[in-house]
Amino acid sequence: MAASSAQQAESDYFSNEPPPKDLQANVTLAREFISRHNDEGRRIVLVTSGGTTVPLETHTVRYIDNFSAGTRGATSAEYFLQHGYAVIFLHRQFSLLPYSRHYSHNTRSFLDYMREENGRVVVDERQSADMLEVLRQYTQVKNQGRLLILSFVTITEYLWDLREVAQLMRPLGPRAMFYLAAAVSDFFVPRDRMVEHKIQSNEEFHQTEGGDGANARAPAARTDGRKLVIDLEPVPKFLQQLVDGWAPEGMIVSFKLETDPSILVRKAQYSLNKYSHTLVIGNLLLTRKWEVVFVSALEGEKWIRVPQHRRTKSFSGVASLVGSADQSSKDDEPESLLEIGTVPRGEPAVEIESLIIPEIEQMHTKYIEKIQAKAKPS
Ligand code: PMT
């Protein structure tokens, strides 16, 4: 899309779609966070995580969603923090959070990690060492004020937050990084095509909403006889605006999710060529925990894989910070679950993010050097 039409699409989108109620509160928190870490010369990464919803009604009862549980984002945020970054974690409300993710499995309640002893609640001794490690890391990050958690639910809330935070990060120049792991809707219901009230399935109660006469646009989600018909419109490609306008000096890492292995690298390459940002990380729905492909102008195509014997699925324990915390009931991988204690001590499963983040940190160092060298007078 040409720059002017991308700008037009952005301007149309933000003038039609109202900002979230907590936008100003988020901006205030982000401004203080960014300014403090900028003064200390620290790198800041904005990690986006989880799926965006597409509401079908203004008073939302029904919406379209996607599978993302926020594992990639929450896990990556922890490794960025381990590597000294300040992290703004912009996540889908109720998706996984850094650190607490180790205890939010759908098959296991956090209460299972505790027991009663003499009328007091104590952590089960089999969990104690691991939980202490997680707690120490969490407390250190909290005391240092290096993690800011913001949330969204809908695609529109996500885009407003992303735009505002990205613009606030501009003074960081190349020390800003955008790690876009959220699964973002490609289609949505524009506000002026959204019905106000719950769509009625009973034909006796069908609504006749339609706005102001001849200019009224047909509702995007409506009943037709006994059918529900949904006619969505494209969400503007915000990556273009992020690269060109909102954060032109920041390092941008986007993800490309596919289900067909034969097109993954091509699609990642296409995205890199189209937006000219730093890195596209390609991943497949079924293998995303074990392998990803980096596609960048600097290094071409590079696969990162967890070695076969270090892979595990849905490990519900916390054998140090590297136990896979996959949890989603929506997850459709066929392997069987490993229960607590089945991964031998000293041979914990490796989370692929523990391999991804050091690579990205190195790329970021090179990126900063390149931008600074360009800025130096010759
Ligand atoms: O949360 P998990 O369960 O761990 O899953 C992690 C993940 C698979 C969701 C994550 O690793 C991932 O791949 N996230 C990106 C998913 C996605 O939105 O892919 P896409 O191919 O639809 O989009 C590709 C790129 O286009 C994205 O980087 C996005 O920034 C951009 N995009 C998307 C929509 C839109 N309206 N405008 C855009 O610019």
Short mmCIF file of C-alpha atoms and ligand atoms in Angstrom, two decimals:
data_model
loop_
_atom_site.label_atom_id
_atom_site.label_comp_id
_atom_site.label_asym_id
_atom_site.label_seq_id
_atom_site.Cartn_x
_atom_site.Cartn_y
_atom_site.Cartn_z
CA MET A 1 0.00 0.00 0.00
CA ALA A 2 1.40 3.45 -0.89
CA ALA A 3 2.35 5.61 2.11
CA SER A 4 -0.51 8.04 1.56
CA SER A 5 -3.18 5.37 1.31
CA ALA A 6 -1.78 3.60 4.42
CA GLN A 7 -2.00 6.93 6.24
CA GLN A 8 -5.51 7.45 4.99
CA ALA A 9 -6.51 3.95 6.17
CA GLU A 10 -5.01 4.73 9.58
CA SER A 11 -6.75 8.05 9.85
CA ASP A 12 -10.11 6.54 8.80
CA TYR A 13 -9.70 3.71 11.28
CA PHE A 14 -8.85 5.87 14.29
CA SER A 15 -11.47 8.49 13.53
CA ASN A 16 -14.22 5.85 13.25
CA GLU A 17 -13.22 3.51 16.06
CA PRO A 18 -13.45 5.07 19.55
CA PRO A 19 -10.47 4.76 21.92
CA PRO A 20 -10.64 2.38 24.88
CA LYS A 21 -11.79 3.85 28.19
CA ASP A 22 -8.46 3.13 29.89
CA LEU A 23 -6.32 4.64 27.11
CA GLN A 24 -5.34 7.75 29.07
CA ALA A 25 -4.49 5.70 32.16
CA ASN A 26 -2.31 3.40 30.04
CA VAL A 27 -0.60 6.36 28.39
CA THR A 28 0.19 7.93 31.77
CA LEU A 29 1.72 4.69 33.05
CA ALA A 30 3.67 4.10 29.85
CA ARG A 31 4.99 7.66 29.69
CA GLU A 32 6.42 7.47 33.22
CA PHE A 33 7.88 3.99 32.61
CA ILE A 34 9.51 4.93 29.31
CA SER A 35 10.92 8.18 30.59
CA ARG A 36 12.45 6.52 33.69
CA HIS A 37 14.15 3.76 31.70
CA ASN A 38 15.20 6.14 28.95
CA ASP A 39 16.96 8.29 31.58
CA GLU A 40 18.80 5.17 32.74
CA GLY A 41 19.83 4.34 29.16
CA ARG A 42 18.04 0.99 29.23
CA ARG A 43 16.60 -0.85 26.25
CA ILE A 44 12.82 -1.17 26.28
CA VAL A 45 10.86 -3.85 24.47
CA LEU A 46 7.13 -3.71 23.85
CA VAL A 47 5.93 -7.32 23.84
CA THR A 48 2.42 -7.86 22.48
CA SER A 49 0.71 -11.07 23.45
CA GLY A 50 -2.51 -13.04 23.09
CA GLY A 51 -5.38 -12.75 20.64
CA THR A 52 -7.59 -9.78 19.79
CA THR A 53 -11.37 -10.12 19.75
CA VAL A 54 -13.77 -8.78 17.14
CA PRO A 55 -17.06 -7.81 18.82
CA LEU A 56 -20.22 -8.29 16.77
CA GLU A 57 -22.45 -6.06 18.94
CA THR A 58 -21.84 -2.77 20.78
CA HIS A 59 -23.18 -4.27 24.00
CA THR A 60 -21.04 -7.28 23.33
CA VAL A 61 -22.39 -10.73 23.90
CA ARG A 62 -20.92 -12.37 20.80
CA TYR A 63 -17.44 -11.91 19.38
CA ILE A 64 -14.89 -13.61 17.14
CA ASP A 65 -11.67 -14.73 18.80
CA ASN A 66 -8.59 -16.78 18.02
CA PHE A 67 -6.57 -19.56 19.62
CA SER A 68 -3.66 -17.61 21.13
CA ALA A 69 -3.11 -18.24 24.85
CA GLY A 70 -0.24 -15.77 25.15
CA THR A 71 2.42 -18.39 25.84
CA ARG A 72 4.88 -16.96 23.34
CA GLY A 73 4.52 -13.41 24.63
CA ALA A 74 4.57 -14.20 28.36
CA THR A 75 7.53 -16.58 28.06
CA SER A 76 9.48 -14.18 25.84
CA ALA A 77 8.86 -11.32 28.27
CA GLU A 78 10.55 -13.31 31.04
CA TYR A 79 13.64 -13.93 28.92
CA PHE A 80 13.82 -10.27 27.87
CA LEU A 81 13.71 -9.36 31.56
CA GLN A 82 16.46 -11.90 32.27
CA HIS A 83 18.52 -10.16 29.60
CA GLY A 84 18.20 -6.77 31.28
CA TYR A 85 15.43 -5.21 29.19
CA ALA A 86 12.59 -3.13 30.58
CA VAL A 87 9.39 -4.73 29.25
CA ILE A 88 6.02 -3.24 28.40
CA PHE A 89 3.76 -6.26 28.25
CA LEU A 90 0.68 -5.39 26.21
CA HIS A 91 -1.48 -8.46 26.51
CA ARG A 92 -4.99 -9.74 26.01
CA GLN A 93 -6.80 -9.53 29.33
CA PHE A 94 -6.74 -12.91 31.16
CA SER A 95 -4.14 -14.43 28.83
CA LEU A 96 -0.89 -15.69 30.35
CA LEU A 97 1.34 -13.33 32.30
CA PRO A 98 5.10 -13.56 32.86
CA TYR A 99 5.95 -15.54 36.02
CA SER A 100 2.38 -16.35 37.06
CA ARG A 101 2.11 -18.36 33.82
CA HIS A 102 3.95 -21.17 35.60
CA TYR A 103 0.89 -21.61 37.80
CA SER A 104 -2.00 -20.99 35.43
CA HIS A 105 -2.53 -24.28 33.69
CA ASN A 106 -5.95 -25.29 32.58
CA THR A 107 -5.44 -28.78 33.99
CA ARG A 108 -4.17 -27.70 37.38
CA SER A 109 -5.37 -25.13 39.87
CA PHE A 110 -2.82 -22.94 41.69
CA LEU A 111 -4.32 -24.41 44.87
CA ASP A 112 -2.73 -27.73 43.88
CA TYR A 113 0.65 -26.14 44.62
CA MET A 114 -0.30 -25.63 48.27
CA ARG A 115 -1.36 -27.61 51.26
CA GLU A 116 -2.48 -26.97 54.81
CA GLU A 117 -0.07 -27.39 57.72
CA ASN A 118 -1.11 -26.62 61.29
CA GLY A 119 -3.85 -24.32 60.15
CA ARG A 120 -1.56 -22.41 57.75
CA VAL A 121 -1.21 -22.50 53.98
CA VAL A 122 2.23 -23.68 52.81
CA VAL A 123 3.69 -24.46 49.40
CA ASP A 124 3.92 -28.16 48.72
CA GLU A 125 7.59 -29.14 49.26
CA ARG A 126 7.85 -30.75 45.80
CA GLN A 127 7.10 -27.32 44.30
CA SER A 128 8.91 -25.16 46.78
CA ALA A 129 12.38 -24.86 45.17
CA ASP A 130 10.94 -24.10 41.75
CA MET A 131 8.43 -21.62 43.09
CA LEU A 132 11.14 -19.87 45.09
CA GLU A 133 13.17 -19.40 41.91
CA VAL A 134 10.18 -17.93 40.05
CA LEU A 135 9.27 -15.75 43.03
CA ARG A 136 12.82 -14.39 43.32
CA GLN A 137 12.93 -13.43 39.68
CA TYR A 138 9.48 -11.86 39.82
CA THR A 139 10.28 -9.90 42.99
CA GLN A 140 13.55 -8.60 41.59
CA VAL A 141 11.86 -7.40 38.40
CA LYS A 142 9.06 -5.80 40.42
CA ASN A 143 11.44 -4.04 42.81
CA GLN A 144 13.40 -2.69 39.86
CA GLY A 145 10.19 -1.52 38.19
CA ARG A 146 11.19 -3.17 34.92
CA LEU A 147 7.84 -4.68 33.95
CA LEU A 148 4.77 -2.69 32.97
CA ILE A 149 1.63 -4.72 32.31
CA LEU A 150 -1.10 -3.25 30.09
CA SER A 151 -4.12 -5.05 28.69
CA PHE A 152 -6.55 -5.01 25.78
CA VAL A 153 -9.46 -7.15 24.69
CA THR A 154 -10.63 -6.05 21.24
CA ILE A 155 -8.73 -5.38 18.04
CA THR A 156 -9.53 -1.68 18.35
CA GLU A 157 -8.25 -1.44 21.93
CA TYR A 158 -5.08 -3.22 20.82
CA LEU A 159 -4.44 -0.86 17.91
CA TRP A 160 -5.07 2.29 19.98
CA ASP A 161 -2.72 1.09 22.72
CA LEU A 162 -0.07 0.00 20.23
CA ARG A 163 -0.10 3.33 18.42
CA GLU A 164 0.06 5.42 21.59
CA VAL A 165 2.80 3.38 23.24
CA ALA A 166 4.86 3.20 20.03
CA GLN A 167 4.74 6.97 19.68
CA LEU A 168 5.79 7.40 23.32
CA MET A 169 8.76 5.11 22.64
CA ARG A 170 10.12 7.28 19.82
CA PRO A 171 12.61 9.19 22.02
CA LEU A 172 14.37 5.86 22.70
CA GLY A 173 15.44 5.71 19.04
CA PRO A 174 17.01 2.32 18.25
CA ARG A 175 16.93 1.23 21.92
CA ALA A 176 13.20 0.62 21.43
CA MET A 177 12.13 -2.81 20.27
CA PHE A 178 8.72 -4.08 19.18
CA TYR A 179 8.18 -7.80 19.57
CA LEU A 180 4.77 -8.41 18.04
CA ALA A 181 3.70 -11.86 19.20
CA ALA A 182 -0.01 -11.05 19.54
CA ALA A 183 -2.34 -12.81 17.12
CA VAL A 184 -4.04 -9.82 15.54
CA SER A 185 -7.38 -9.96 13.74
CA ASP A 186 -7.24 -9.32 10.02
CA PHE A 187 -10.98 -8.60 9.76
CA PHE A 188 -13.38 -6.68 11.96
CA VAL A 189 -16.81 -5.05 12.32
CA PRO A 190 -16.54 -1.26 11.91
CA ARG A 191 -18.35 0.75 14.56
CA ASP A 192 -20.81 2.24 12.07
CA ARG A 193 -21.82 -1.28 10.97
CA MET A 194 -22.22 -2.72 14.44
CA VAL A 195 -25.65 -3.49 15.87
CA GLU A 196 -26.24 -2.12 19.34
CA HIS A 197 -27.96 -5.02 21.04
CA LYS A 198 -27.52 -8.76 21.18
CA ILE A 199 -28.29 -10.34 17.82
CA GLN A 200 -31.52 -12.32 18.20
CA SER A 201 -31.62 -15.87 16.91
CA ASN A 202 -35.38 -16.11 17.30
CA GLU A 203 -37.05 -14.83 14.11
CA GLU A 204 -39.91 -13.40 16.18
CA PHE A 205 -37.43 -10.95 17.71
CA HIS A 206 -35.27 -10.02 14.71
CA GLN A 207 -34.06 -6.43 14.88
CA THR A 208 -34.65 -3.88 12.20
CA GLU A 209 -31.65 -1.67 12.95
CA GLY A 210 -30.37 0.22 9.99
CA GLY A 211 -29.38 3.80 10.83
CA ASP A 212 -30.37 6.88 8.87
CA GLY A 213 -32.30 5.99 5.77
CA ALA A 214 -30.55 5.83 2.39
CA ASN A 215 -27.05 6.38 3.89
CA ALA A 216 -27.37 3.54 6.36
CA ARG A 217 -24.75 0.83 5.99
CA ALA A 218 -25.95 -2.73 6.42
CA PRO A 219 -24.97 -4.23 9.78
CA ALA A 220 -21.87 -6.41 9.39
CA ALA A 221 -23.39 -9.18 11.52
CA ARG A 222 -27.09 -9.82 11.00
CA THR A 223 -29.64 -12.55 10.75
CA ASP A 224 -31.03 -13.64 7.43
CA GLY A 225 -33.91 -16.03 8.07
CA ARG A 226 -32.45 -18.48 10.55
CA LYS A 227 -28.86 -17.87 9.47
CA LEU A 228 -26.31 -15.53 11.03
CA VAL A 229 -24.51 -13.69 8.24
CA ILE A 230 -21.19 -12.02 9.05
CA ASP A 231 -19.58 -9.73 6.53
CA LEU A 232 -16.30 -8.40 7.94
CA GLU A 233 -14.05 -5.63 6.65
CA PRO A 234 -10.23 -5.67 6.55
CA VAL A 235 -8.27 -4.19 9.45
CA PRO A 236 -5.67 -1.77 8.06
CA LYS A 237 -2.16 -3.24 8.08
CA PHE A 238 -0.76 -1.43 11.11
CA LEU A 239 2.74 -2.87 10.62
CA GLN A 240 3.21 -0.47 7.74
CA GLN A 241 2.39 2.49 9.97
CA LEU A 242 4.56 1.22 12.80
CA VAL A 243 7.58 0.94 10.51
CA ASP A 244 7.01 4.17 8.59
CA GLY A 245 5.43 6.48 11.11
CA TRP A 246 4.88 5.47 14.71
CA ALA A 247 8.36 4.16 15.53
CA PRO A 248 10.65 4.64 12.54
CA GLU A 249 13.90 4.07 14.47
CA GLY A 250 12.85 1.13 16.64
CA MET A 251 13.76 -2.46 15.88
CA ILE A 252 10.65 -4.31 14.81
CA VAL A 253 10.19 -8.05 15.12
CA SER A 254 6.95 -9.42 13.71
CA PHE A 255 5.63 -12.96 13.70
CA LYS A 256 4.12 -14.86 10.83
CA LEU A 257 1.81 -17.69 11.73
CA GLU A 258 0.89 -20.32 9.17
CA THR A 259 -0.52 -23.83 9.19
CA ASP A 260 0.90 -24.97 5.83
CA PRO A 261 4.67 -25.65 6.09
CA SER A 262 5.17 -25.24 2.34
CA ILE A 263 4.38 -21.51 2.40
CA LEU A 264 5.81 -20.40 5.75
CA VAL A 265 9.21 -19.10 4.63
CA ARG A 266 7.74 -17.49 1.50
CA LYS A 267 5.10 -15.66 3.53
CA ALA A 268 7.68 -14.49 6.08
CA GLN A 269 9.93 -13.27 3.26
CA TYR A 270 6.97 -11.51 1.65
CA SER A 271 6.20 -9.71 4.91
CA LEU A 272 9.86 -8.65 5.30
CA ASN A 273 9.99 -7.32 1.74
CA LYS A 274 6.69 -5.51 2.13
CA TYR A 275 7.40 -3.70 5.40
CA SER A 276 11.25 -3.59 5.37
CA HIS A 277 11.54 -4.07 9.12
CA THR A 278 14.26 -6.02 10.93
CA LEU A 279 13.00 -9.52 11.46
CA VAL A 280 10.07 -11.83 10.76
CA ILE A 281 9.81 -14.94 12.90
CA GLY A 282 7.85 -17.63 11.11
CA ASN A 283 6.08 -20.32 13.07
CA LEU A 284 3.63 -23.11 12.37
CA LEU A 285 0.62 -23.72 14.55
CA LEU A 286 1.54 -27.32 15.33
CA THR A 287 5.31 -26.97 15.83
CA ARG A 288 5.59 -23.46 17.26
CA LYS A 289 6.94 -24.72 20.59
CA TRP A 290 9.87 -26.57 18.99
CA GLU A 291 10.92 -24.61 15.94
CA VAL A 292 10.75 -21.16 14.40
CA VAL A 293 12.41 -19.62 11.40
CA PHE A 294 14.10 -16.22 11.47
CA VAL A 295 13.87 -14.31 8.19
CA SER A 296 15.89 -11.10 8.04
CA ALA A 297 17.80 -9.00 5.55
CA LEU A 298 20.91 -9.38 7.73
CA GLU A 299 21.02 -13.16 8.02
CA GLY A 300 18.56 -14.53 5.45
CA GLU A 301 16.76 -17.68 6.63
CA LYS A 302 17.79 -19.28 9.92
CA TRP A 303 15.98 -22.04 11.79
CA ILE A 304 15.98 -22.23 15.57
CA ARG A 305 15.06 -25.61 17.00
CA VAL A 306 14.81 -27.14 20.43
CA PRO A 307 16.82 -30.38 20.26
CA GLN A 308 14.57 -33.42 20.01
CA HIS A 309 15.50 -34.85 23.41
CA ARG A 310 14.80 -31.52 25.20
CA ARG A 311 11.25 -31.15 23.92
CA THR A 312 8.29 -31.66 26.15
CA LYS A 313 4.63 -30.91 25.87
CA SER A 314 2.40 -29.28 28.45
CA PHE A 315 4.80 -29.79 31.28
CA SER A 316 2.70 -28.74 34.19
CA GLY A 317 5.51 -28.39 36.71
CA VAL A 318 8.08 -25.66 37.03
CA ALA A 319 11.43 -27.40 36.74
CA SER A 320 13.20 -24.04 36.92
CA LEU A 321 12.17 -21.24 34.61
CA VAL A 322 12.55 -23.48 31.61
CA GLY A 323 9.57 -25.83 32.09
CA SER A 324 7.18 -25.42 29.19
CA ALA A 325 4.12 -23.68 30.50
CA ASP A 326 1.79 -24.54 27.74
CA GLN A 327 -1.68 -24.56 29.01
CA SER A 328 -4.28 -23.73 26.48
CA SER A 329 -7.38 -25.82 26.35
CA LYS A 330 -7.65 -24.50 22.80
CA ASP A 331 -4.29 -26.04 22.01
CA ASP A 332 -4.72 -28.81 19.51
CA GLU A 333 -1.39 -30.60 19.56
CA PRO A 334 -1.84 -34.35 19.81
CA GLU A 335 1.00 -35.32 22.17
CA SER A 336 0.16 -36.65 25.59
CA LEU A 337 0.66 -34.60 28.74
CA LEU A 338 3.60 -35.02 31.03
CA GLU A 339 2.75 -34.70 34.67
CA ILE A 340 4.70 -33.04 37.43
CA GLY A 341 7.86 -34.92 38.22
CA THR A 342 8.12 -36.82 34.93
CA VAL A 343 10.87 -34.58 33.56
CA PRO A 344 14.06 -35.69 35.30
CA ARG A 345 15.90 -33.10 37.43
CA GLY A 346 18.99 -31.71 35.71
CA GLU A 347 17.44 -32.41 32.30
CA PRO A 348 14.64 -29.85 32.11
CA ALA A 349 12.70 -29.15 28.96
CA VAL A 350 13.94 -26.19 26.97
CA GLU A 351 11.58 -23.40 26.10
CA ILE A 352 12.22 -22.19 22.58
CA GLU A 353 12.04 -18.58 23.79
CA SER A 354 15.23 -19.24 25.78
CA LEU A 355 16.92 -19.70 22.38
CA ILE A 356 15.03 -16.95 20.54
CA ILE A 357 15.68 -14.04 22.91
CA PRO A 358 19.52 -14.22 23.06
CA GLU A 359 19.59 -14.24 19.24
CA ILE A 360 17.32 -11.21 19.14
CA GLU A 361 19.36 -9.40 21.77
CA GLN A 362 22.46 -9.82 19.58
CA MET A 363 20.57 -8.56 16.54
CA HIS A 364 19.41 -5.59 18.61
CA THR A 365 23.00 -4.74 19.57
CA LYS A 366 24.01 -4.77 15.89
CA TYR A 367 20.92 -2.76 15.00
CA ILE A 368 21.74 -0.05 17.55
CA GLU A 369 25.36 0.13 16.35
CA LYS A 370 24.21 0.46 12.74
CA ILE A 371 21.76 3.27 13.47
CA GLN A 372 24.28 5.09 15.68
CA ALA A 373 26.99 4.79 13.02
CA LYS A 374 24.62 6.26 10.43
CA ALA A 375 23.86 9.18 12.74
CA LYS A 376 27.55 10.04 13.34
CA PRO A 377 28.83 12.95 11.26
CA SER A 378 31.49 11.66 8.80
O1 PMT B 1 0.08 -17.17 22.16
P1 PMT B 1 0.55 -18.54 21.70
O2 PMT B 1 -0.52 -19.56 21.90
O3 PMT B 1 1.86 -18.91 22.31
O4 PMT B 1 0.79 -18.43 20.13
C1 PMT B 1 1.81 -17.62 19.66
C2 PMT B 1 1.52 -17.14 18.22
C3 PMT B 1 1.48 -18.34 17.30
C4 PMT B 1 0.19 -16.39 18.19
C5 PMT B 1 2.69 -16.18 17.84
O5 PMT B 1 3.90 -16.88 17.84
C6 PMT B 1 2.45 -15.57 16.45
O6 PMT B 1 2.75 -16.15 15.43
N1 PMT B 1 1.88 -14.34 16.42
C7 PMT B 1 1.49 -13.61 15.21
C8 PMT B 1 0.20 -14.17 14.66
C9 PMT B 1 -0.31 -13.36 13.51
O7 PMT B 1 -1.04 -12.43 13.71
O8 PMT B 1 0.16 -13.71 12.36
P2 PMT B 1 -0.35 -13.12 10.95
O9 PMT B 1 0.36 -13.93 9.97
O10 PMT B 1 -1.83 -13.07 10.89
O11 PMT B 1 0.19 -11.63 10.97
C10 PMT B 1 1.50 -11.40 10.52
C11 PMT B 1 1.93 -10.00 10.84
O12 PMT B 1 1.06 -9.05 10.21
C12 PMT B 1 1.90 -9.80 12.32
O13 PMT B 1 3.21 -9.59 12.79
C13 PMT B 1 1.10 -8.56 12.49
O14 PMT B 1 1.91 -7.63 13.20
C14 PMT B 1 0.81 -8.01 11.08
N2 PMT B 1 -0.57 -7.55 10.95
C15 PMT B 1 -1.58 -8.38 11.26
C16 PMT B 1 -2.89 -7.91 11.22
C17 PMT B 1 -3.11 -6.57 10.85
N3 PMT B 1 -4.33 -6.07 10.83
N4 PMT B 1 -2.09 -5.77 10.52
C18 PMT B 1 -0.82 -6.23 10.55
O15 PMT B 1 0.11 -5.49 10.26
#
